[in-house]
PDB file of C-alpha atoms and ligand atoms in Angstrom:
ATOM      1  CA  MET A   1       5.039  12.623 -17.465  1.00  0.00           C
ATOM      2  CA  LYS A   2       2.890  10.131 -15.592  1.00  0.00           C
ATOM      3  CA  LYS A   3       5.019   7.794 -13.518  1.00  0.00           C
ATOM      4  CA  ILE A   4       4.982   4.085 -14.249  1.00  0.00           C
ATOM      5  CA  ILE A   5       4.381   1.761 -11.361  1.00  0.00           C
ATOM      6  CA  ALA A   6       5.031  -1.943 -11.846  1.00  0.00           C
ATOM      7  CA  PHE A   7       4.380  -4.617  -9.242  1.00  0.00           C
ATOM      8  CA  ASN A   8       6.527  -7.735  -9.390  1.00  0.00           C
ATOM      9  CA  TRP A   9       4.857 -10.465  -7.335  1.00  0.00           C
ATOM     10  CA  LYS A  10       7.725 -12.897  -7.957  1.00  0.00           C
ATOM     11  CA  MET A  11       6.707 -16.436  -6.867  1.00  0.00           C
ATOM     12  CA  ASN A  12       3.811 -15.174  -4.732  1.00  0.00           C
ATOM     13  CA  PRO A  13       1.105 -15.529  -3.489  1.00  0.00           C
ATOM     14  CA  VAL A  14       0.570 -19.266  -3.143  1.00  0.00           C
ATOM     15  CA  SER A  15      -3.160 -19.450  -3.794  1.00  0.00           C
ATOM     16  CA  LYS A  16      -5.524 -18.158  -6.443  1.00  0.00           C
ATOM     17  CA  LYS A  17      -7.724 -16.765  -3.682  1.00  0.00           C
ATOM     18  CA  GLU A  18      -4.902 -14.537  -2.401  1.00  0.00           C
ATOM     19  CA  ALA A  19      -3.945 -13.546  -5.943  1.00  0.00           C
ATOM     20  CA  GLY A  20      -7.553 -12.571  -6.625  1.00  0.00           C
ATOM     21  CA  ASP A  21      -7.722 -10.505  -3.430  1.00  0.00           C
ATOM     22  CA  LEU A  22      -4.463  -8.733  -4.171  1.00  0.00           C
ATOM     23  CA  ILE A  23      -5.372  -7.829  -7.723  1.00  0.00           C
ATOM     24  CA  LYS A  24      -8.459  -6.016  -6.477  1.00  0.00           C
ATOM     25  CA  GLU A  25      -6.192  -3.440  -4.843  1.00  0.00           C
ATOM     26  CA  CYS A  26      -4.281  -2.686  -8.022  1.00  0.00           C
ATOM     27  CA  SER A  27      -6.190   0.162  -9.595  1.00  0.00           C
ATOM     28  CA  SER A  28      -6.029   1.221 -13.215  1.00  0.00           C
ATOM     29  CA  GLY A  29      -2.692   2.230 -14.632  1.00  0.00           C
ATOM     30  CA  ALA A  30      -0.546  -0.162 -12.611  1.00  0.00           C
ATOM     31  CA  ILE A  31       1.419  -2.883 -14.356  1.00  0.00           C
ATOM     32  CA  VAL A  32       1.148  -6.160 -12.459  1.00  0.00           C
ATOM     33  CA  ALA A  33       3.512  -9.097 -12.963  1.00  0.00           C
ATOM     34  CA  PRO A  34       1.987 -12.202 -11.352  1.00  0.00           C
ATOM     35  CA  PRO A  35       3.273 -15.763 -11.748  1.00  0.00           C
ATOM     36  CA  PHE A  36       2.265 -17.240 -15.136  1.00  0.00           C
ATOM     37  CA  VAL A  37      -0.329 -19.548 -13.599  1.00  0.00           C
ATOM     38  CA  TYR A  38      -2.541 -16.646 -12.546  1.00  0.00           C
ATOM     39  CA  PHE A  39      -2.876 -14.823 -15.856  1.00  0.00           C
ATOM     40  CA  GLY A  40      -6.021 -16.600 -16.913  1.00  0.00           C
ATOM     41  CA  LEU A  41      -7.650 -16.028 -13.523  1.00  0.00           C
ATOM     42  CA  LEU A  42      -6.875 -12.376 -12.986  1.00  0.00           C
ATOM     43  CA  LYS A  43      -8.610 -10.856 -15.975  1.00  0.00           C
ATOM     44  CA  ASN A  44      -9.070  -7.184 -15.211  1.00  0.00           C
ATOM     45  CA  LYS A  45      -9.467  -4.668 -17.994  1.00  0.00           C
ATOM     46  CA  LYS A  46      -8.139  -1.795 -15.921  1.00  0.00           C
ATOM     47  CA  ILE A  47      -4.808  -3.418 -15.164  1.00  0.00           C
ATOM     48  CA  LYS A  48      -1.887  -3.926 -17.494  1.00  0.00           C
ATOM     49  CA  PHE A  49      -0.168  -7.245 -17.084  1.00  0.00           C
ATOM     50  CA  ALA A  50       3.496  -8.187 -17.367  1.00  0.00           C
ATOM     51  CA  SER A  51       5.151 -11.579 -17.308  1.00  0.00           C
ATOM     52  CA  GLN A  52       8.155 -12.062 -15.032  1.00  0.00           C
ATOM     53  CA  ASP A  53      10.065 -13.836 -17.767  1.00  0.00           C
ATOM     54  CA  VAL A  54       9.531 -15.203 -21.260  1.00  0.00           C
ATOM     55  CA  PHE A  55      11.229 -17.660 -23.611  1.00  0.00           C
ATOM     56  CA  TRP A  56      12.706 -16.779 -27.002  1.00  0.00           C
ATOM     57  CA  GLU A  57      11.064 -19.378 -29.224  1.00  0.00           C
ATOM     58  CA  GLU A  58       7.496 -19.138 -30.452  1.00  0.00           C
ATOM     59  CA  SER A  59       6.520 -22.774 -29.793  1.00  0.00           C
ATOM     60  CA  GLY A  60       8.010 -26.249 -29.760  1.00  0.00           C
ATOM     61  CA  ALA A  61       9.779 -28.795 -27.598  1.00  0.00           C
ATOM     62  CA  TYR A  62      10.853 -26.511 -24.747  1.00  0.00           C
ATOM     63  CA  THR A  63       9.399 -28.065 -21.622  1.00  0.00           C
ATOM     64  CA  GLY A  64       8.339 -25.569 -19.020  1.00  0.00           C
ATOM     65  CA  GLU A  65       8.752 -22.461 -21.159  1.00  0.00           C
ATOM     66  CA  VAL A  66       6.222 -19.820 -22.191  1.00  0.00           C
ATOM     67  CA  SER A  67       6.507 -17.895 -25.454  1.00  0.00           C
ATOM     68  CA  PRO A  68       5.968 -14.197 -26.186  1.00  0.00           C
ATOM     69  CA  LYS A  69       3.242 -15.102 -28.661  1.00  0.00           C
ATOM     70  CA  MET A  70       1.300 -17.011 -25.990  1.00  0.00           C
ATOM     71  CA  LEU A  71       1.509 -14.040 -23.649  1.00  0.00           C
ATOM     72  CA  LYS A  72       0.397 -11.612 -26.343  1.00  0.00           C
ATOM     73  CA  ASP A  73      -2.512 -13.860 -27.136  1.00  0.00           C
ATOM     74  CA  LEU A  74      -3.586 -13.759 -23.477  1.00  0.00           C
ATOM     75  CA  GLY A  75      -3.550  -9.968 -23.505  1.00  0.00           C
ATOM     76  CA  VAL A  76      -0.308  -9.592 -21.556  1.00  0.00           C
ATOM     77  CA  GLU A  77       1.310  -6.282 -22.547  1.00  0.00           C
ATOM     78  CA  TYR A  78       4.796  -6.373 -21.004  1.00  0.00           C
ATOM     79  CA  ALA A  79       7.549  -8.846 -20.203  1.00  0.00           C
ATOM     80  CA  ILE A  80      10.061  -8.272 -17.425  1.00  0.00           C
ATOM     81  CA  ILE A  81      13.353  -9.595 -18.774  1.00  0.00           C
ATOM     82  CA  GLY A  82      16.743 -10.032 -17.098  1.00  0.00           C
ATOM     83  CA  HIS A  83      15.649  -9.708 -13.487  1.00  0.00           C
ATOM     84  CA  SER A  84      18.696 -10.127 -11.266  1.00  0.00           C
ATOM     85  CA  GLU A  85      17.141 -13.097  -9.466  1.00  0.00           C
ATOM     86  CA  ARG A  86      17.147 -14.922 -12.797  1.00  0.00           C
ATOM     87  CA  ARG A  87      20.604 -13.665 -13.742  1.00  0.00           C
ATOM     88  CA  GLN A  88      22.121 -14.608 -10.374  1.00  0.00           C
ATOM     89  CA  HIS A  89      20.358 -17.817  -9.436  1.00  0.00           C
ATOM     90  CA  LEU A  90      18.938 -19.291 -12.627  1.00  0.00           C
ATOM     91  CA  GLY A  91      21.866 -18.963 -14.980  1.00  0.00           C
ATOM     92  CA  GLU A  92      20.390 -16.304 -17.216  1.00  0.00           C
ATOM     93  CA  THR A  93      23.076 -14.765 -19.412  1.00  0.00           C
ATOM     94  CA  ASP A  94      23.114 -11.535 -21.408  1.00  0.00           C
ATOM     95  CA  GLU A  95      22.917 -13.617 -24.560  1.00  0.00           C
ATOM     96  CA  MET A  96      19.726 -15.324 -23.367  1.00  0.00           C
ATOM     97  CA  ILE A  97      18.323 -11.963 -22.346  1.00  0.00           C
ATOM     98  CA  ASN A  98      19.086 -10.523 -25.766  1.00  0.00           C
ATOM     99  CA  ARG A  99      17.219 -13.403 -27.437  1.00  0.00           C
ATOM    100  CA  LYS A 100      14.252 -12.945 -25.110  1.00  0.00           C
ATOM    101  CA  ILE A 101      14.100  -9.213 -25.833  1.00  0.00           C
ATOM    102  CA  ARG A 102      14.220  -9.749 -29.592  1.00  0.00           C
ATOM    103  CA  ALA A 103      11.529 -12.417 -29.504  1.00  0.00           C
ATOM    104  CA  SER A 104       9.289 -10.201 -27.372  1.00  0.00           C
ATOM    105  CA  LEU A 105       9.689  -7.116 -29.518  1.00  0.00           C
ATOM    106  CA  PHE A 106       9.053  -9.247 -32.595  1.00  0.00           C
ATOM    107  CA  VAL A 107       5.486  -9.984 -31.461  1.00  0.00           C
ATOM    108  CA  GLY A 108       4.894  -6.563 -29.929  1.00  0.00           C
ATOM    109  CA  LEU A 109       5.352  -7.500 -26.285  1.00  0.00           C
ATOM    110  CA  LYS A 110       6.799  -4.472 -24.509  1.00  0.00           C
ATOM    111  CA  VAL A 111       9.953  -5.088 -22.516  1.00  0.00           C
ATOM    112  CA  ILE A 112      10.964  -4.042 -19.017  1.00  0.00           C
ATOM    113  CA  LEU A 113      14.684  -4.820 -18.975  1.00  0.00           C
ATOM    114  CA  CYS A 114      16.306  -5.024 -15.526  1.00  0.00           C
ATOM    115  CA  VAL A 115      19.918  -4.037 -14.947  1.00  0.00           C
ATOM    116  CA  GLY A 116      21.922  -3.296 -11.818  1.00  0.00           C
ATOM    117  CA  GLU A 117      25.153  -3.967 -10.003  1.00  0.00           C
ATOM    118  CA  THR A 118      26.196  -6.175  -7.088  1.00  0.00           C
ATOM    119  CA  LEU A 119      27.452  -4.799  -3.778  1.00  0.00           C
ATOM    120  CA  VAL A 120      31.027  -5.755  -4.685  1.00  0.00           C
ATOM    121  CA  ILE A 121      30.853  -3.531  -7.764  1.00  0.00           C
ATOM    122  CA  ARG A 122      29.081  -0.799  -5.850  1.00  0.00           C
ATOM    123  CA  LYS A 123      31.918  -0.688  -3.357  1.00  0.00           C
ATOM    124  CA  LYS A 124      34.387  -0.032  -6.175  1.00  0.00           C
ATOM    125  CA  GLY A 125      32.682   3.276  -6.914  1.00  0.00           C
ATOM    126  CA  LYS A 126      30.612   5.151  -9.479  1.00  0.00           C
ATOM    127  CA  LYS A 127      32.839   4.432 -12.490  1.00  0.00           C
ATOM    128  CA  ALA A 128      32.723   0.692 -11.833  1.00  0.00           C
ATOM    129  CA  VAL A 129      28.920   0.780 -11.542  1.00  0.00           C
ATOM    130  CA  GLU A 130      28.610   2.682 -14.823  1.00  0.00           C
ATOM    131  CA  THR A 131      30.997   0.378 -16.634  1.00  0.00           C
ATOM    132  CA  PHE A 132      29.063  -2.653 -15.415  1.00  0.00           C
ATOM    133  CA  ILE A 133      25.680  -1.274 -16.449  1.00  0.00           C
ATOM    134  CA  LYS A 134      27.009  -0.159 -19.825  1.00  0.00           C
ATOM    135  CA  LYS A 135      28.228  -3.696 -20.408  1.00  0.00           C
ATOM    136  CA  GLN A 136      24.863  -5.175 -19.454  1.00  0.00           C
ATOM    137  CA  LEU A 137      22.880  -2.802 -21.667  1.00  0.00           C
ATOM    138  CA  SER A 138      25.227  -3.219 -24.626  1.00  0.00           C
ATOM    139  CA  ALA A 139      24.980  -6.998 -24.492  1.00  0.00           C
ATOM    140  CA  ASP A 140      21.263  -7.181 -23.705  1.00  0.00           C
ATOM    141  CA  LEU A 141      20.280  -4.776 -26.494  1.00  0.00           C
ATOM    142  CA  LYS A 142      22.893  -5.911 -29.018  1.00  0.00           C
ATOM    143  CA  ASN A 143      21.812  -5.630 -32.660  1.00  0.00           C
ATOM    144  CA  ILE A 144      18.302  -4.426 -31.892  1.00  0.00           C
ATOM    145  CA  SER A 145      17.282  -1.419 -33.952  1.00  0.00           C
ATOM    146  CA  SER A 146      16.478   1.836 -32.213  1.00  0.00           C
ATOM    147  CA  PHE A 147      13.301   1.901 -34.274  1.00  0.00           C
ATOM    148  CA  LYS A 148      12.091  -1.293 -32.596  1.00  0.00           C
ATOM    149  CA  LEU A 149      13.157  -0.222 -29.122  1.00  0.00           C
ATOM    150  CA  GLN A 150      11.381   3.065 -29.553  1.00  0.00           C
ATOM    151  CA  ALA A 151       8.278   1.851 -31.312  1.00  0.00           C
ATOM    152  CA  LEU A 152       7.705  -0.714 -28.594  1.00  0.00           C
ATOM    153  CA  SER A 153       8.617   1.630 -25.773  1.00  0.00           C
ATOM    154  CA  LEU A 154      11.457  -0.226 -24.122  1.00  0.00           C
ATOM    155  CA  ILE A 155      11.530   0.404 -20.383  1.00  0.00           C
ATOM    156  CA  VAL A 156      14.694  -0.139 -18.370  1.00  0.00           C
ATOM    157  CA  ALA A 157      14.554  -0.770 -14.631  1.00  0.00           C
ATOM    158  CA  TYR A 158      17.645   0.114 -12.629  1.00  0.00           C
ATOM    159  CA  GLU A 159      17.663  -2.343  -9.755  1.00  0.00           C
ATOM    160  CA  PRO A 160      20.887  -2.453  -7.746  1.00  0.00           C
ATOM    161  CA  ILE A 161      21.091  -6.057  -6.546  1.00  0.00           C
ATOM    162  CA  TRP A 162      22.118  -5.092  -3.016  1.00  0.00           C
ATOM    163  CA  ALA A 163      18.880  -3.097  -2.662  1.00  0.00           C
ATOM    164  CA  ILE A 164      16.501  -5.840  -3.800  1.00  0.00           C
ATOM    165  CA  GLY A 165      14.514  -7.387  -0.979  1.00  0.00           C
ATOM    166  CA  THR A 166      16.937  -6.094   1.638  1.00  0.00           C
ATOM    167  CA  GLY A 167      14.983  -3.157   3.014  1.00  0.00           C
ATOM    168  CA  VAL A 168      17.985  -0.993   2.145  1.00  0.00           C
ATOM    169  CA  ALA A 169      16.942   1.148  -0.797  1.00  0.00           C
ATOM    170  CA  CYS A 170      19.465   3.095  -2.840  1.00  0.00           C
ATOM    171  CA  ASP A 171      19.966   6.692  -1.837  1.00  0.00           C
ATOM    172  CA  PRO A 172      17.480   8.569  -4.095  1.00  0.00           C
ATOM    173  CA  GLU A 173      20.071  11.047  -5.344  1.00  0.00           C
ATOM    174  CA  ASP A 174      22.464   8.196  -6.196  1.00  0.00           C
ATOM    175  CA  ALA A 175      19.647   6.401  -8.003  1.00  0.00           C
ATOM    176  CA  ARG A 176      18.826   9.591  -9.892  1.00  0.00           C
ATOM    177  CA  LYS A 177      22.438   9.959 -11.032  1.00  0.00           C
ATOM    178  CA  THR A 178      22.744   6.361 -12.207  1.00  0.00           C
ATOM    179  CA  ILE A 179      19.386   6.556 -13.959  1.00  0.00           C
ATOM    180  CA  GLU A 180      20.433   9.770 -15.657  1.00  0.00           C
ATOM    181  CA  PHE A 181      23.551   7.967 -16.830  1.00  0.00           C
ATOM    182  CA  ILE A 182      21.462   5.053 -18.151  1.00  0.00           C
ATOM    183  CA  GLY A 183      19.139   7.469 -19.958  1.00  0.00           C
ATOM    184  CA  GLU A 184      22.055   9.235 -21.629  1.00  0.00           C
ATOM    185  CA  PHE A 185      23.586   5.926 -22.647  1.00  0.00           C
ATOM    186  CA  LEU A 186      20.298   4.805 -24.205  1.00  0.00           C
ATOM    187  CA  VAL A 187      20.091   8.057 -26.148  1.00  0.00           C
ATOM    188  CA  SER A 188      23.668   8.063 -27.408  1.00  0.00           C
ATOM    189  CA  ASN A 189      24.118   4.352 -28.082  1.00  0.00           C
ATOM    190  CA  PHE A 190      20.669   3.176 -29.046  1.00  0.00           C
ATOM    191  CA  GLY A 191      19.092   6.312 -30.470  1.00  0.00           C
ATOM    192  CA  ILE A 192      16.197   6.188 -28.025  1.00  0.00           C
ATOM    193  CA  LYS A 193      14.692   9.661 -27.949  1.00  0.00           C
ATOM    194  CA  LYS A 194      12.896   9.634 -24.626  1.00  0.00           C
ATOM    195  CA  PRO A 195      14.241   6.811 -22.487  1.00  0.00           C
ATOM    196  CA  VAL A 196      12.100   5.591 -19.620  1.00  0.00           C
ATOM    197  CA  VAL A 197      14.089   4.266 -16.677  1.00  0.00           C
ATOM    198  CA  LEU A 198      12.495   3.044 -13.451  1.00  0.00           C
ATOM    199  CA  TYR A 199      14.065   2.515 -10.050  1.00  0.00           C
ATOM    200  CA  GLY A 200      13.607  -0.786  -8.184  1.00  0.00           C
ATOM    201  CA  GLY A 201      14.959  -2.126  -4.877  1.00  0.00           C
ATOM    202  CA  SER A 202      13.154  -1.943  -1.529  1.00  0.00           C
ATOM    203  CA  VAL A 203      10.624   0.622  -2.732  1.00  0.00           C
ATOM    204  CA  ASN A 204       7.640   1.096  -0.430  1.00  0.00           C
ATOM    205  CA  SER A 205       4.966   3.664   0.386  1.00  0.00           C
ATOM    206  CA  GLN A 206       7.382   5.513   2.658  1.00  0.00           C
ATOM    207  CA  ASN A 207      10.154   6.086   0.151  1.00  0.00           C
ATOM    208  CA  ILE A 208       8.545   5.947  -3.301  1.00  0.00           C
ATOM    209  CA  LYS A 209       8.057   9.702  -3.535  1.00  0.00           C
ATOM    210  CA  SER A 210      11.723  10.349  -2.878  1.00  0.00           C
ATOM    211  CA  PHE A 211      12.507   8.454  -6.096  1.00  0.00           C
ATOM    212  CA  VAL A 212       9.712   9.458  -8.434  1.00  0.00           C
ATOM    213  CA  GLN A 213      10.033  13.138  -7.564  1.00  0.00           C
ATOM    214  CA  PHE A 214      12.921  13.315 -10.050  1.00  0.00           C
ATOM    215  CA  ASN A 215      12.228  13.901 -13.739  1.00  0.00           C
ATOM    216  CA  GLU A 216      14.912  11.367 -14.641  1.00  0.00           C
ATOM    217  CA  ILE A 217      13.142   8.546 -12.763  1.00  0.00           C
ATOM    218  CA  GLY A 218      10.203   7.305 -14.802  1.00  0.00           C
ATOM    219  CA  GLY A 219       8.595   5.284 -12.027  1.00  0.00           C
ATOM    220  CA  ALA A 220       9.205   2.287  -9.809  1.00  0.00           C
ATOM    221  CA  LEU A 221       9.369  -1.481  -9.938  1.00  0.00           C
ATOM    222  CA  VAL A 222       8.113  -2.769  -6.604  1.00  0.00           C
ATOM    223  CA  GLY A 223       8.577  -6.295  -5.256  1.00  0.00           C
ATOM    224  CA  GLY A 224       7.927  -7.064  -1.580  1.00  0.00           C
ATOM    225  CA  ALA A 225       5.621  -4.110  -0.917  1.00  0.00           C
ATOM    226  CA  SER A 226       3.399  -5.121  -3.839  1.00  0.00           C
ATOM    227  CA  LEU A 227       2.249  -8.166  -1.853  1.00  0.00           C
ATOM    228  CA  LYS A 228       0.826  -6.085   0.985  1.00  0.00           C
ATOM    229  CA  LYS A 229      -2.643  -4.717   0.284  1.00  0.00           C
ATOM    230  CA  GLU A 230      -2.190  -1.645   2.478  1.00  0.00           C
ATOM    231  CA  GLU A 231       1.099  -0.790   0.816  1.00  0.00           C
ATOM    232  CA  VAL A 232      -0.400  -1.207  -2.639  1.00  0.00           C
ATOM    233  CA  LYS A 233      -3.254   1.119  -1.747  1.00  0.00           C
ATOM    234  CA  LYS A 234      -0.917   3.760  -0.337  1.00  0.00           C
ATOM    235  CA  ILE A 235       1.527   3.584  -3.233  1.00  0.00           C
ATOM    236  CA  LEU A 236      -1.173   3.969  -5.849  1.00  0.00           C
ATOM    237  CA  LYS A 237      -2.776   6.815  -3.949  1.00  0.00           C
ATOM    238  CA  LEU A 238       0.537   8.642  -3.680  1.00  0.00           C
ATOM    239  CA  LEU A 239       1.121   8.369  -7.421  1.00  0.00           C
ATOM    240  CA  LYS A 240      -2.332   9.454  -8.557  1.00  0.00           C
TER     241      LYS A 240
HETATM  242  P1  LIG B 301      11.880  -5.452  -3.733  1.00  0.00           P
HETATM  243  O1  LIG B 301      12.036  -6.135  -5.161  1.00  0.00           O
HETATM  244  O2  LIG B 301      10.937  -4.279  -3.916  1.00  0.00           O
HETATM  245  O3  LIG B 301      11.311  -6.511  -2.846  1.00  0.00           O
HETATM  246  O4  LIG B 301      13.229  -4.999  -3.322  1.00  0.00           O
HETATM  247  C1  LIG B 301      12.148  -5.369  -6.334  1.00  0.00           C
HETATM  248  C2  LIG B 301      12.342  -6.274  -7.522  1.00  0.00           C
HETATM  249  O5  LIG B 301      12.977  -7.329  -7.392  1.00  0.00           O
HETATM  250  O6  LIG B 301      11.874  -5.968  -8.622  1.00  0.00           O
END
């Protein structure tokens, strides 16, 4: 299976000129998640776009929010939902995430759902990590039919929080095991036939192969390295 590579720009870069330069490096097949303000400027038929977040209502008095319908209308294909930076620092709860996922699937926006444990949980061991992730997935995907999740190709990204932006990636074999666990959980609890689970957390051109070499790992969600043109070039070349 072809590996999925998604670039999460987070709140970067700070000018439309830099955004335009960066997008030129992202060849066909990559999913790029720029800040909302750049969507209209970065039109590129070869690239699939993702939002970094989305709201659950279609329209109305919700200052500052952007709806799934608006994104669909702009040609955005995916929405990243439940990123740990939003969960940890912006008060995003599993209930909010569940509403966002439902609203996205309702209009046909594909979802990249992020899950992953803190260092404190990690230190408690494998069982604690699995219990935590099971809890996240169960709450985030609560009452959503397997038909919907499947039809709209739900993607899950396993992003251990302690590995995000730290330069300390998860050990690839550990990531493989956790991702295998997530895949099995999605099959047994949500009836998803072929789950797609990515790894994210300090992925770069040096280590990406060590993750995507495994059948269980469907690709990578890349943050920091996706802002460096040379890294982007190398990563995409490696995954061709
Ligand atoms: P990172 O971010 O690659 O900078 O660790 C990954 C992410 O937050 O999706």
